[in-house]
Coordinates of C-alpha atoms in Angstrom, one line a residue:
M1 CA 117.5 176.5 99.3
N2 CA 118.8 173.0 99.1
P3 CA 118.4 171.9 95.4
F4 CA 116.9 168.5 96.4
R5 CA 114.2 170.3 98.4
M6 CA 113.5 172.5 95.5
V7 CA 113.1 169.5 93.2
L8 CA 110.8 167.8 95.6
R9 CA 108.8 171.0 96.1
R10 CA 108.1 171.2 92.4
A11 CA 107.5 167.5 92.0
C12 CA 104.8 167.5 94.7
A13 CA 103.2 170.8 94.0
G14 CA 100.2 169.1 92.3
A15 CA 99.2 167.3 95.4
F16 CA 99.4 169.3 98.6
G17 CA 102.4 171.5 98.1
L18 CA 103.8 169.8 101.2
C19 CA 107.5 169.3 100.7
V20 CA 109.7 169.3 103.7
G21 CA 113.2 168.0 102.6
I22 CA 113.9 164.3 102.9
A23 CA 117.2 163.5 104.4
G24 CA 119.6 161.3 102.6
A25 CA 120.8 160.8 99.0
Q26 CA 119.4 162.4 95.9
V27 CA 116.1 160.9 94.8
N28 CA 114.3 161.0 91.5
P29 CA 111.1 163.0 92.0
S30 CA 109.2 160.2 90.2
D31 CA 110.2 157.9 93.1
V32 CA 108.4 160.2 95.7
V33 CA 105.0 159.1 96.9
I34 CA 102.6 161.5 98.7
T35 CA 99.2 159.7 99.0
A36 CA 100.4 157.0 101.3
T37 CA 101.1 159.3 104.3
R38 CA 100.0 162.8 103.1
T39 CA 103.7 163.7 103.1
P40 CA 106.4 163.3 100.4
Q41 CA 108.1 160.0 101.0
E42 CA 110.7 158.0 99.1
A43 CA 108.8 155.1 97.5
A44 CA 111.4 152.7 98.8
N45 CA 110.4 153.7 102.4
V46 CA 106.6 153.6 102.0
L47 CA 105.0 150.6 103.7
S48 CA 101.6 150.9 102.0
D49 CA 100.8 149.1 98.8
V50 CA 101.0 152.0 96.3
R51 CA 101.1 151.9 92.5
V52 CA 102.3 155.0 90.6
I53 CA 101.2 155.7 87.0
D54 CA 103.7 158.2 85.7
A55 CA 103.6 160.6 82.8
A56 CA 105.3 158.1 80.5
A57 CA 102.7 155.5 81.1
I58 CA 99.9 158.0 80.6
E59 CA 101.6 159.2 77.3
R60 CA 101.6 155.5 76.1
S61 CA 97.9 155.1 76.8
A62 CA 96.5 156.5 73.5
G63 CA 92.9 155.2 73.0
L64 CA 92.4 154.2 76.6
S65 CA 90.0 155.7 79.1
L66 CA 91.0 156.4 82.7
P67 CA 89.3 153.2 84.0
E68 CA 91.1 151.1 81.4
L69 CA 94.4 152.7 82.3
L70 CA 93.9 151.9 85.9
Q71 CA 93.0 148.3 85.1
Q72 CA 96.1 147.9 83.0
E73 CA 98.6 149.7 85.2
A74 CA 97.3 149.6 88.8
G75 CA 96.0 146.0 89.0
V76 CA 92.5 147.0 89.8
E77 CA 89.2 145.6 88.4
I78 CA 86.7 147.6 86.5
A79 CA 83.1 147.4 85.2
S80 CA 81.6 149.5 82.5
N81 CA 78.1 149.9 81.0
G82 CA 79.3 150.2 77.4
G83 CA 81.9 152.3 75.6
P84 CA 83.4 155.8 76.0
G85 CA 81.7 158.0 78.6
Q86 CA 79.4 155.2 79.9
L87 CA 79.1 154.7 83.7
A88 CA 82.3 152.9 85.0
S89 CA 83.2 151.4 88.3
V90 CA 86.6 150.7 89.8
F91 CA 87.2 148.0 92.4
I92 CA 90.3 147.9 94.6
R93 CA 91.1 144.7 96.4
G94 CA 87.7 143.3 95.9
T95 CA 85.8 146.0 97.8
N96 CA 82.8 147.8 96.4
A97 CA 83.1 150.6 93.8
N98 CA 81.9 153.1 96.4
H99 CA 84.7 152.1 98.8
V100 CA 87.3 153.9 96.6
L101 CA 88.1 157.6 97.4
L102 CA 88.9 159.7 94.4
L103 CA 91.0 162.9 94.8
I104 CA 92.0 165.4 92.2
D105 CA 94.9 167.4 93.5
G106 CA 93.7 166.7 97.0
V107 CA 90.0 167.7 96.3
R108 CA 87.0 165.3 96.6
V109 CA 84.7 165.3 93.5
N110 CA 82.5 162.3 94.1
S111 CA 78.7 162.2 93.9
A112 CA 77.2 162.5 97.5
T113 CA 73.8 161.1 96.2
A114 CA 75.0 157.9 94.5
G115 CA 78.4 157.7 96.3
T116 CA 80.1 157.0 93.0
N117 CA 83.1 158.5 91.2
A118 CA 82.9 159.7 87.6
F119 CA 86.1 158.1 86.4
E120 CA 84.7 157.9 82.9
N121 CA 84.5 161.7 82.6
I122 CA 88.1 162.5 83.6
P123 CA 90.3 163.0 80.5
L124 CA 93.8 161.5 80.5
D125 CA 95.1 164.6 78.6
Q126 CA 94.7 166.6 81.8
I127 CA 96.6 164.1 84.0
E128 CA 100.3 164.2 84.8
R129 CA 100.5 161.4 87.4
I130 CA 98.3 159.0 89.3
E131 CA 98.9 157.4 92.7
V132 CA 96.8 154.4 93.6
L133 CA 96.9 153.4 97.3
R134 CA 95.6 149.9 97.8
G135 CA 94.2 149.2 101.3
P136 CA 92.3 151.2 104.0
A137 CA 93.1 154.9 104.3
S138 CA 90.3 156.4 106.3
S139 CA 92.8 157.3 109.0
L140 CA 94.3 159.7 106.5
Y141 CA 91.4 160.8 104.4
G142 CA 88.1 160.0 106.2
S143 CA 85.0 158.3 104.7
D144 CA 85.0 156.1 101.6
A145 CA 88.6 154.9 101.7
I146 CA 87.8 151.2 102.7
G147 CA 89.4 149.8 99.6
G148 CA 91.9 152.5 98.8
V149 CA 92.5 155.9 97.4
I150 CA 93.1 157.1 93.8
Q151 CA 94.7 160.5 93.6
I152 CA 95.1 162.3 90.3
F153 CA 97.7 165.1 89.9
T154 CA 96.8 167.4 87.0
K155 CA 99.3 168.8 84.5
Q156 CA 101.0 172.1 85.4
G157 CA 104.4 171.9 83.9
E158 CA 106.5 174.6 82.2
R159 CA 106.2 173.2 78.7
T160 CA 104.3 173.7 75.4
T161 CA 102.4 170.6 74.4
A162 CA 99.9 169.5 71.7
R163 CA 98.4 166.2 70.8
A164 CA 96.0 165.0 68.1
S165 CA 94.6 161.5 67.6
V166 CA 92.2 159.6 65.3
G167 CA 90.9 156.1 65.7
S168 CA 88.2 153.5 65.2
F169 CA 84.5 154.4 65.7
D170 CA 85.1 157.8 64.2
T171 CA 87.1 158.8 67.3
G172 CA 89.1 162.0 67.3
A173 CA 90.7 164.0 70.1
V174 CA 92.9 167.2 70.3
S175 CA 94.6 168.8 73.3
A176 CA 97.1 171.6 73.9
G177 CA 98.9 173.0 76.9
L178 CA 101.1 176.0 77.7
G179 CA 103.1 176.5 80.9
R180 CA 105.3 179.5 81.5
R181 CA 107.0 181.3 84.4
L182 CA 106.5 185.1 84.1
G183 CA 107.6 188.2 85.8
P184 CA 110.9 189.0 87.7
G185 CA 112.7 185.8 88.7
G186 CA 109.8 183.7 87.3
A187 CA 107.7 184.4 90.4
T188 CA 104.5 183.7 88.5
L189 CA 103.6 180.3 87.1
L190 CA 100.8 180.1 84.5
S191 CA 99.7 176.8 83.1
L192 CA 96.7 176.2 80.8
Q193 CA 95.5 172.8 79.4
A194 CA 92.6 172.4 77.1
G195 CA 91.2 169.4 75.2
A196 CA 88.2 168.0 73.2
S197 CA 87.3 164.5 72.1
N198 CA 84.4 162.9 70.1
S199 CA 83.5 159.3 69.4
R200 CA 80.7 157.7 67.4
A201 CA 81.5 154.7 69.6
Y202 CA 79.2 151.6 69.3
S203 CA 76.0 150.4 70.9
A204 CA 76.4 150.2 74.6
T205 CA 74.0 147.3 75.0
N206 CA 73.4 143.9 73.4
A207 CA 70.5 141.5 73.1
A208 CA 71.1 140.0 76.6
L209 CA 69.6 143.3 78.0
A210 CA 66.4 143.0 76.0
A211 CA 64.4 145.8 77.7
Y212 CA 67.2 148.3 76.9
Y213 CA 68.8 147.0 73.8
N214 CA 69.2 149.5 70.9
P215 CA 71.6 148.6 68.1
N216 CA 72.4 152.2 67.2
P217 CA 75.8 153.7 68.2
N218 CA 76.0 155.7 71.5
P219 CA 78.2 158.7 70.8
Y220 CA 80.3 160.5 73.4
R221 CA 81.9 164.0 73.4
D222 CA 84.0 165.8 76.0
R223 CA 85.4 169.3 76.5
N224 CA 87.9 170.0 79.2
L225 CA 90.0 172.7 80.7
G226 CA 92.8 172.9 83.3
L227 CA 94.3 175.9 85.0
T228 CA 97.2 176.5 87.4
L229 CA 98.1 180.1 88.4
G230 CA 100.8 180.3 91.1
R231 CA 102.7 183.2 92.6
T232 CA 105.8 183.1 94.8
L233 CA 105.3 185.9 97.3
A234 CA 108.7 185.4 99.1
P235 CA 111.1 182.5 99.5
G236 CA 109.1 179.6 100.8
Q237 CA 105.8 181.5 100.6
S238 CA 103.4 181.0 97.6
L239 CA 99.8 181.2 96.6
T240 CA 98.3 178.9 94.0
L241 CA 94.9 178.7 92.2
R242 CA 94.3 175.3 90.6
G243 CA 91.3 174.0 88.7
L244 CA 89.9 171.3 86.4
Y245 CA 86.7 171.3 84.4
S246 CA 85.3 168.5 82.3
D247 CA 82.0 168.6 80.3
G248 CA 80.8 165.3 78.8
H249 CA 77.7 164.3 76.8
T250 CA 77.0 160.6 76.5
S251 CA 74.3 158.8 74.7
Y252 CA 72.9 155.6 76.4
D253 CA 70.2 153.0 75.8
D254 CA 67.3 153.6 78.1
Y255 CA 64.3 151.4 79.1
G256 CA 62.0 150.6 76.3
N257 CA 64.8 150.5 73.7
T258 CA 65.0 154.3 73.5
E259 CA 68.0 156.5 73.4
A260 CA 68.8 159.1 76.2
V261 CA 71.7 161.5 76.9
T262 CA 73.7 162.1 80.1
H263 CA 75.3 165.5 80.6
D264 CA 78.1 165.2 83.2
Q265 CA 80.0 168.2 84.5
L266 CA 82.9 167.4 86.8
S267 CA 85.1 170.2 88.3
S268 CA 87.6 170.9 91.1
L269 CA 88.8 174.4 92.1
A270 CA 91.3 175.1 94.9
L271 CA 93.1 178.1 96.3
E272 CA 96.2 177.1 98.3
S273 CA 98.6 179.0 100.5
S274 CA 101.9 177.2 101.0
N275 CA 104.2 178.5 103.7
Q276 CA 107.6 177.4 104.9
V277 CA 107.3 178.6 108.5
T278 CA 110.7 177.2 109.6
P279 CA 113.2 175.0 107.9
A280 CA 111.5 172.0 109.5
W281 CA 107.8 173.2 109.4
H282 CA 105.7 173.6 106.3
S283 CA 102.1 174.7 106.4
L284 CA 99.4 174.4 103.8
L285 CA 96.0 176.0 103.8
R286 CA 93.6 175.0 101.1
L287 CA 90.1 176.2 100.3
A288 CA 88.4 174.2 97.6
R289 CA 85.2 173.1 95.9
G290 CA 84.6 169.8 94.1
A291 CA 81.5 169.3 92.0
D292 CA 79.7 166.5 90.2
H293 CA 76.6 167.6 88.2
R294 CA 74.6 165.1 86.2
A295 CA 71.5 165.7 84.2
D296 CA 69.8 163.0 82.1
M297 CA 67.7 163.9 79.1
A298 CA 65.5 160.9 78.9
A299 CA 61.8 159.9 78.8
Y300 CA 61.7 160.9 82.5
P301 CA 64.4 163.6 82.8
F302 CA 66.2 164.1 86.1
H303 CA 69.3 165.7 87.6
F304 CA 71.5 165.2 90.6
D305 CA 74.1 167.8 91.6
T306 CA 76.7 167.5 94.3
D307 CA 78.9 170.5 95.5
Q308 CA 81.5 169.9 98.2
D309 CA 83.0 172.9 99.9
Q310 CA 86.3 171.9 101.6
A311 CA 88.9 173.5 103.8
T312 CA 92.2 171.9 104.8
W313 CA 95.0 173.1 107.1
Q314 CA 97.9 170.7 107.2
N315 CA 101.2 171.1 108.9
N316 CA 104.3 169.0 108.0
V317 CA 107.1 168.9 110.6
G318 CA 110.4 167.1 110.4
A319 CA 110.7 165.4 113.9
L320 CA 111.5 162.1 115.7
G321 CA 113.6 161.0 112.8
G322 CA 110.8 161.3 110.3
Q323 CA 107.9 163.3 109.1
I324 CA 104.8 164.3 111.1
A325 CA 101.7 165.6 109.4
A326 CA 98.9 167.0 111.5
G327 CA 95.9 169.1 110.6
L328 CA 92.2 169.9 110.4
E329 CA 89.6 169.5 107.7
W330 CA 86.1 170.7 107.2
R331 CA 83.7 169.7 104.4
R332 CA 80.1 170.7 103.5
E333 CA 78.2 168.5 101.2
H334 CA 75.2 170.0 99.4
V335 CA 73.0 168.3 96.9
A336 CA 70.4 169.7 94.5
S337 CA 68.0 167.7 92.5
D338 CA 64.5 167.6 91.0
T339 CA 64.0 164.7 93.6
V340 CA 63.0 166.2 96.9
F341 CA 65.4 165.0 99.6
D342 CA 64.5 165.3 103.3
R343 CA 67.9 167.0 103.8
T344 CA 70.2 168.5 101.3
D345 CA 73.3 169.4 103.5
R346 CA 75.6 167.8 105.9
R347 CA 78.9 168.8 107.4
V348 CA 82.0 166.9 108.4
A349 CA 84.7 168.2 110.7
S350 CA 88.0 166.2 111.1
A351 CA 91.3 166.2 112.8
F352 CA 94.2 163.9 111.7
A353 CA 97.8 163.1 112.4
S354 CA 100.3 160.8 110.7
Y355 CA 103.9 159.8 111.3
A356 CA 106.4 158.1 108.9
A357 CA 110.0 157.4 109.5
S358 CA 113.0 155.3 108.3
L359 CA 115.0 154.5 111.5
G360 CA 118.0 152.6 110.2
R361 CA 116.7 149.2 109.2
Q362 CA 113.3 149.8 110.7
L363 CA 110.4 151.6 109.0
V364 CA 107.4 152.9 110.9
Q365 CA 104.1 154.4 109.6
A366 CA 101.1 155.4 111.8
S367 CA 98.0 157.6 111.4
L368 CA 95.0 158.5 113.4
R369 CA 91.8 160.5 112.5
R370 CA 88.6 161.7 114.1
D371 CA 85.7 162.6 111.9
H372 CA 82.5 164.1 113.2
D373 CA 79.5 164.0 110.7
S374 CA 76.4 166.1 111.3
Q375 CA 74.3 163.1 110.3
F376 CA 75.7 160.1 112.3
G377 CA 78.1 161.6 114.8
G378 CA 81.8 160.7 115.4
R379 CA 84.0 158.0 114.0
N380 CA 87.7 157.2 114.9
T381 CA 90.0 155.4 112.5
G382 CA 93.7 154.4 112.7
N383 CA 96.5 152.6 110.9
L384 CA 99.8 151.1 112.1
A385 CA 102.5 149.6 109.9
Y386 CA 106.0 148.3 110.7
G387 CA 108.7 147.2 108.3
W388 CA 112.2 145.7 108.7
R389 CA 115.0 145.6 106.1
L390 CA 116.5 142.2 106.3
L391 CA 118.9 143.1 103.4
P392 CA 119.5 146.3 101.5
A393 CA 117.1 145.1 98.8
L394 CA 114.7 143.0 100.9
R395 CA 112.0 144.3 103.2
V396 CA 109.2 142.6 105.1
S397 CA 106.3 144.5 106.7
A398 CA 103.0 144.2 108.5
S399 CA 100.1 146.6 109.0
L400 CA 96.6 146.9 110.6
G401 CA 94.0 149.5 109.7
T402 CA 90.4 150.5 110.1
A403 CA 88.2 152.4 107.7
F404 CA 84.6 153.5 107.2
K405 CA 82.1 154.7 104.6
A406 CA 79.3 157.2 105.5
P407 CA 75.8 156.4 104.0
T408 CA 75.0 158.4 100.9
F409 CA 72.1 160.9 100.5
N410 CA 70.2 158.3 98.5
D411 CA 70.7 155.8 101.4
L412 CA 69.5 158.3 104.0
Y413 CA 67.0 160.6 102.3
Y414 CA 65.7 159.4 98.9
P415 CA 61.9 159.6 99.1
G416 CA 60.3 156.2 99.8
F417 CA 63.6 154.2 99.5
S418 CA 65.8 155.5 102.3
N419 CA 66.6 155.1 106.0
P420 CA 67.8 158.1 108.0
N421 CA 69.0 155.8 110.9
L422 CA 71.7 154.0 108.9
R423 CA 75.1 153.6 110.4
P424 CA 78.4 153.9 108.5
E425 CA 79.9 150.8 106.9
T426 CA 83.1 149.8 108.8
S427 CA 86.1 147.6 108.1
R428 CA 89.1 146.1 109.8
S429 CA 92.0 144.8 107.8
G430 CA 95.5 143.4 108.0
E431 CA 98.3 143.0 105.6
L432 CA 101.6 141.1 105.4
A433 CA 104.2 142.0 102.7
A434 CA 107.7 141.1 101.4
R435 CA 109.4 143.2 98.8
W436 CA 112.7 142.9 96.9
D437 CA 114.2 145.6 94.8
D438 CA 117.8 145.8 93.7
G439 CA 117.3 148.3 90.9
R440 CA 117.2 145.7 88.2
L441 CA 114.8 143.1 89.5
S442 CA 111.9 143.7 91.8
A443 CA 109.4 141.4 93.4
S444 CA 106.6 141.7 95.9
L445 CA 104.2 139.4 97.7
T446 CA 101.3 140.9 99.6
A447 CA 98.6 139.1 101.6
F448 CA 95.6 141.0 102.8
D449 CA 92.5 140.3 104.8
N450 CA 89.6 142.8 105.0
R451 CA 86.4 142.3 107.0
I452 CA 83.6 144.8 106.3
R453 CA 80.6 145.1 108.6
D454 CA 77.3 147.0 108.5
L455 CA 77.2 147.0 104.7
I456 CA 74.1 148.8 103.5
Q457 CA 71.7 146.6 101.6
Y458 CA 68.1 146.9 100.6
D459 CA 65.9 144.9 102.9
F460 CA 62.7 143.6 101.3
V461 CA 61.1 142.9 104.7
S462 CA 61.3 146.5 105.9
A463 CA 61.2 147.9 102.4
M464 CA 64.2 150.2 103.1
P465 CA 68.0 150.0 103.2
Q466 CA 69.5 148.4 106.3
N467 CA 73.0 147.7 107.8
I468 CA 72.5 144.0 107.4
A469 CA 75.3 142.7 105.1
S470 CA 78.9 141.8 105.8
A471 CA 81.8 140.7 103.6
R472 CA 85.3 139.2 104.0
I473 CA 87.9 139.6 101.4
R474 CA 91.1 137.7 101.6
G475 CA 93.8 137.6 98.9
T476 CA 97.4 137.6 97.7
T477 CA 99.1 139.8 95.1
L478 CA 102.3 138.8 93.5
G479 CA 104.3 141.4 91.5
L480 CA 107.4 141.1 89.4
G481 CA 109.5 143.7 87.5
W482 CA 112.6 143.6 85.4
T483 CA 114.6 146.4 83.9
A484 CA 117.5 146.1 81.4
A485 CA 119.2 148.5 79.0
D486 CA 116.5 148.2 76.3
W487 CA 113.8 146.2 78.0
Q488 CA 111.3 146.8 80.7
A489 CA 108.9 144.1 81.9
R490 CA 106.4 143.9 84.7
A491 CA 103.6 141.5 85.8
E492 CA 101.1 141.3 88.6
W493 CA 98.6 138.6 89.6
T494 CA 96.0 138.9 92.4
H495 CA 94.2 135.8 93.7
Q496 CA 91.3 136.8 96.0
N497 CA 88.2 135.5 97.7
P498 CA 85.7 138.4 98.1
I499 CA 82.8 136.7 99.9
D500 CA 79.3 137.8 101.0
E501 CA 79.3 136.3 104.5
A502 CA 75.5 136.0 104.6
T503 CA 75.3 133.9 101.4
G504 CA 78.8 132.5 101.0
Q505 CA 78.7 133.8 97.4
R506 CA 81.4 135.8 95.7
L507 CA 80.8 139.5 95.5
L508 CA 79.3 140.6 92.2
R509 CA 81.5 141.7 89.3
R510 CA 84.7 140.6 91.1
A511 CA 87.0 137.9 89.9
R512 CA 88.8 135.3 91.9
D513 CA 91.9 135.9 89.7
H514 CA 93.0 139.0 87.7
A515 CA 96.4 139.8 86.2
T516 CA 98.3 142.3 84.1
A517 CA 101.6 142.2 82.3
S518 CA 103.6 144.4 80.0
L519 CA 106.8 144.3 78.0
T520 CA 108.4 147.4 76.6
L521 CA 111.3 147.7 74.2
T522 CA 113.2 151.0 74.0
P523 CA 116.3 150.6 71.8
G524 CA 118.7 153.4 71.2
G525 CA 117.0 154.7 68.1
P526 CA 113.8 156.7 67.7
W527 CA 111.5 153.6 67.9
S528 CA 109.9 152.0 70.9
A529 CA 107.3 149.2 71.1
G530 CA 105.4 147.3 73.7
I531 CA 102.7 144.7 74.5
D532 CA 100.2 144.8 77.4
L533 CA 98.1 142.0 78.7
V534 CA 95.0 142.2 80.9
A535 CA 93.3 139.0 82.1
S536 CA 90.5 138.1 84.4
S537 CA 88.7 134.9 85.5
A538 CA 84.9 134.6 85.5
R539 CA 82.7 137.0 87.5
D540 CA 79.0 136.9 88.6
D541 CA 76.8 139.8 87.6
S542 CA 74.0 141.5 89.4
P543 CA 70.8 139.3 89.2
Y544 CA 67.2 140.3 89.0
A545 CA 66.6 136.8 90.5
P546 CA 69.1 134.3 91.8
P547 CA 71.3 132.7 90.8
P548 CA 73.4 135.5 89.3
P549 CA 74.4 135.1 85.7
R550 CA 78.0 134.3 85.1
M551 CA 80.3 136.4 82.8
G552 CA 83.2 134.4 81.4
G553 CA 86.9 135.1 81.9
Y554 CA 88.8 137.0 79.3
A555 CA 92.4 138.0 78.2
L556 CA 93.1 141.1 76.3
V557 CA 96.2 141.9 74.3
N558 CA 97.1 145.5 73.4
L559 CA 100.0 146.4 71.1
R560 CA 101.7 149.8 70.9
A561 CA 104.6 151.4 68.9
A562 CA 106.0 154.9 68.8
C563 CA 108.5 156.8 66.7
R564 CA 110.2 160.0 67.8
L565 CA 110.3 162.0 64.6
S566 CA 112.3 164.8 66.3
P567 CA 113.2 165.9 69.8
A568 CA 109.7 167.5 70.0
W569 CA 107.5 165.3 67.8
T570 CA 106.3 161.7 68.5
L571 CA 104.1 159.5 66.3
S572 CA 102.4 156.6 68.0
L573 CA 100.1 153.7 67.0
D574 CA 98.1 151.6 69.4
L575 CA 96.1 148.4 68.6
A576 CA 93.7 147.6 71.5
N577 CA 92.1 144.2 72.0
A578 CA 94.3 142.9 69.2
A579 CA 92.8 139.4 69.3
D580 CA 89.3 140.9 68.9
K581 CA 88.1 139.2 72.1
H582 CA 84.4 139.3 72.9
Y583 CA 83.8 139.7 76.6
E584 CA 81.6 141.6 79.1
L585 CA 82.3 143.7 82.2
V586 CA 78.6 144.1 82.9
R587 CA 76.0 141.6 81.7
G588 CA 74.2 142.9 78.6
Y589 CA 76.7 145.7 77.9
N590 CA 79.2 145.7 75.1
T591 CA 83.0 146.2 75.3
A592 CA 85.2 147.5 72.5
P593 CA 86.2 145.1 69.7
R594 CA 89.6 145.4 68.1
N595 CA 90.4 149.1 67.5
V596 CA 93.3 151.3 66.5
T597 CA 94.4 154.8 67.5
L598 CA 97.0 156.9 65.7
A599 CA 98.4 159.9 67.6
L600 CA 100.8 162.8 66.9
A601 CA 102.2 164.6 70.0
Y602 CA 104.4 167.7 70.4
S603 CA 106.3 168.6 73.6
A604 CA 109.0 171.3 74.1
P605 CA 110.1 173.7 76.8

């Protein structure tokens, strides 16, 4: 086998196992992107707006949660109802939090009742890489991807790792991993990752939320386990079992100033058959289940469980000067709860195709998808993008896309507060972009315009949710990057206008301006250091009565330093919110004051 194809195959195994060789020069696997087209593509040829958070960035993120890392590295906005383990929301390009599709190794794990993603319950110690696709992607992945897609690739390397950390709020965490190839010729891959964390944290609420405020700390603990078991049956033929399980317990402040506990269990399990049928045709068959189980031990206990059985058959073919991906998907959503829903199951059958090619100085990307939902019927979506290389380092592009979001089970069937006649929310969007990258200096300017129709909103006249709202989100993102021998710098600023078209008001919890920046020093010795900045302008919060309360803007400074004690051992120190800025992401809920994390990590073959 061509060595480059072998490298790409291993680099992409965590996503879909779909690695048909890419023609051309040798490429660093970290520069290969999968989520933008469902096929491995060189990042320089991808027309979509994609941000990659690699293993090095995740390793530097001691003390951060997944939402905080996304906010810092991917230029997205977040909201959080307090500290570690509390409910968190992620907003991409000003769209709603439930307009973001979350995948773990290609598997959906969202709640079908609330329509939310449990970002707060996914441990960073289990993650090798994250790809954030900003912009509509329903033509690739179906419902929910109006704002974008966040795909997490779990660890499954051939290394021995260990990590221990301590920090403010009596926080402690440990994790360990072991990856080995076994048997004749290393035909069997076994990778195990396990971790645990505990935090006394701080009170999630403050006096602004008088009916809930309780000054006592709200502790959080999590236990997690990851597994990959793969077997090469013959050259180009393999079978892989891959899974992730996270079990979190979070204390929160409930109505009447009482304390309650949420028990969240998040899991994904997939069995994949990867088959190189011909040198140009690769086939993947995946059977999977994603689960989000939540139980609240409160004055009025309740639980909501979602299980999603999923099947995917995808075929990658090298043709027409590029890569074609075509396949079928099937998904069954099942909910179980102590709330009696009128229906507890629905099924979605889908067919999709995508094409991506680099044809000299021209770049083309297209995708089409048909989804048939047992609740509301069929939905077609598409995306078309075209790019032109004006110079070897300069590229301009334009794209158009459609997307949709299906109503949740709460929207459709929650007793007394639902409407079974709801239609999917839909969007049409356009994007113009210019990008420069000469290997040392990079710059990008992206303008986007997204109009969302049939947004579901509670209607006080009919006393049920209706498709009565609409929104338009226009914005521009400017990104800069610079790399030198010892220095790395990057900055990104988004100016946007996410507007509710009915009221003319800005969408709640979304800022007009938000920005990130970082500077990293890596001199020749064992030391490295860096500074990270996150800033946001003012945001409006959800009101009980208009006008909505205003949350002020903020700027956070995080400092980090690391020392490589030996080739295998690294000691790191992180100081988050170094200026001890007081700010809110949700009105009445606290955020972390200045805090420190000390970590010791081991990694060796």
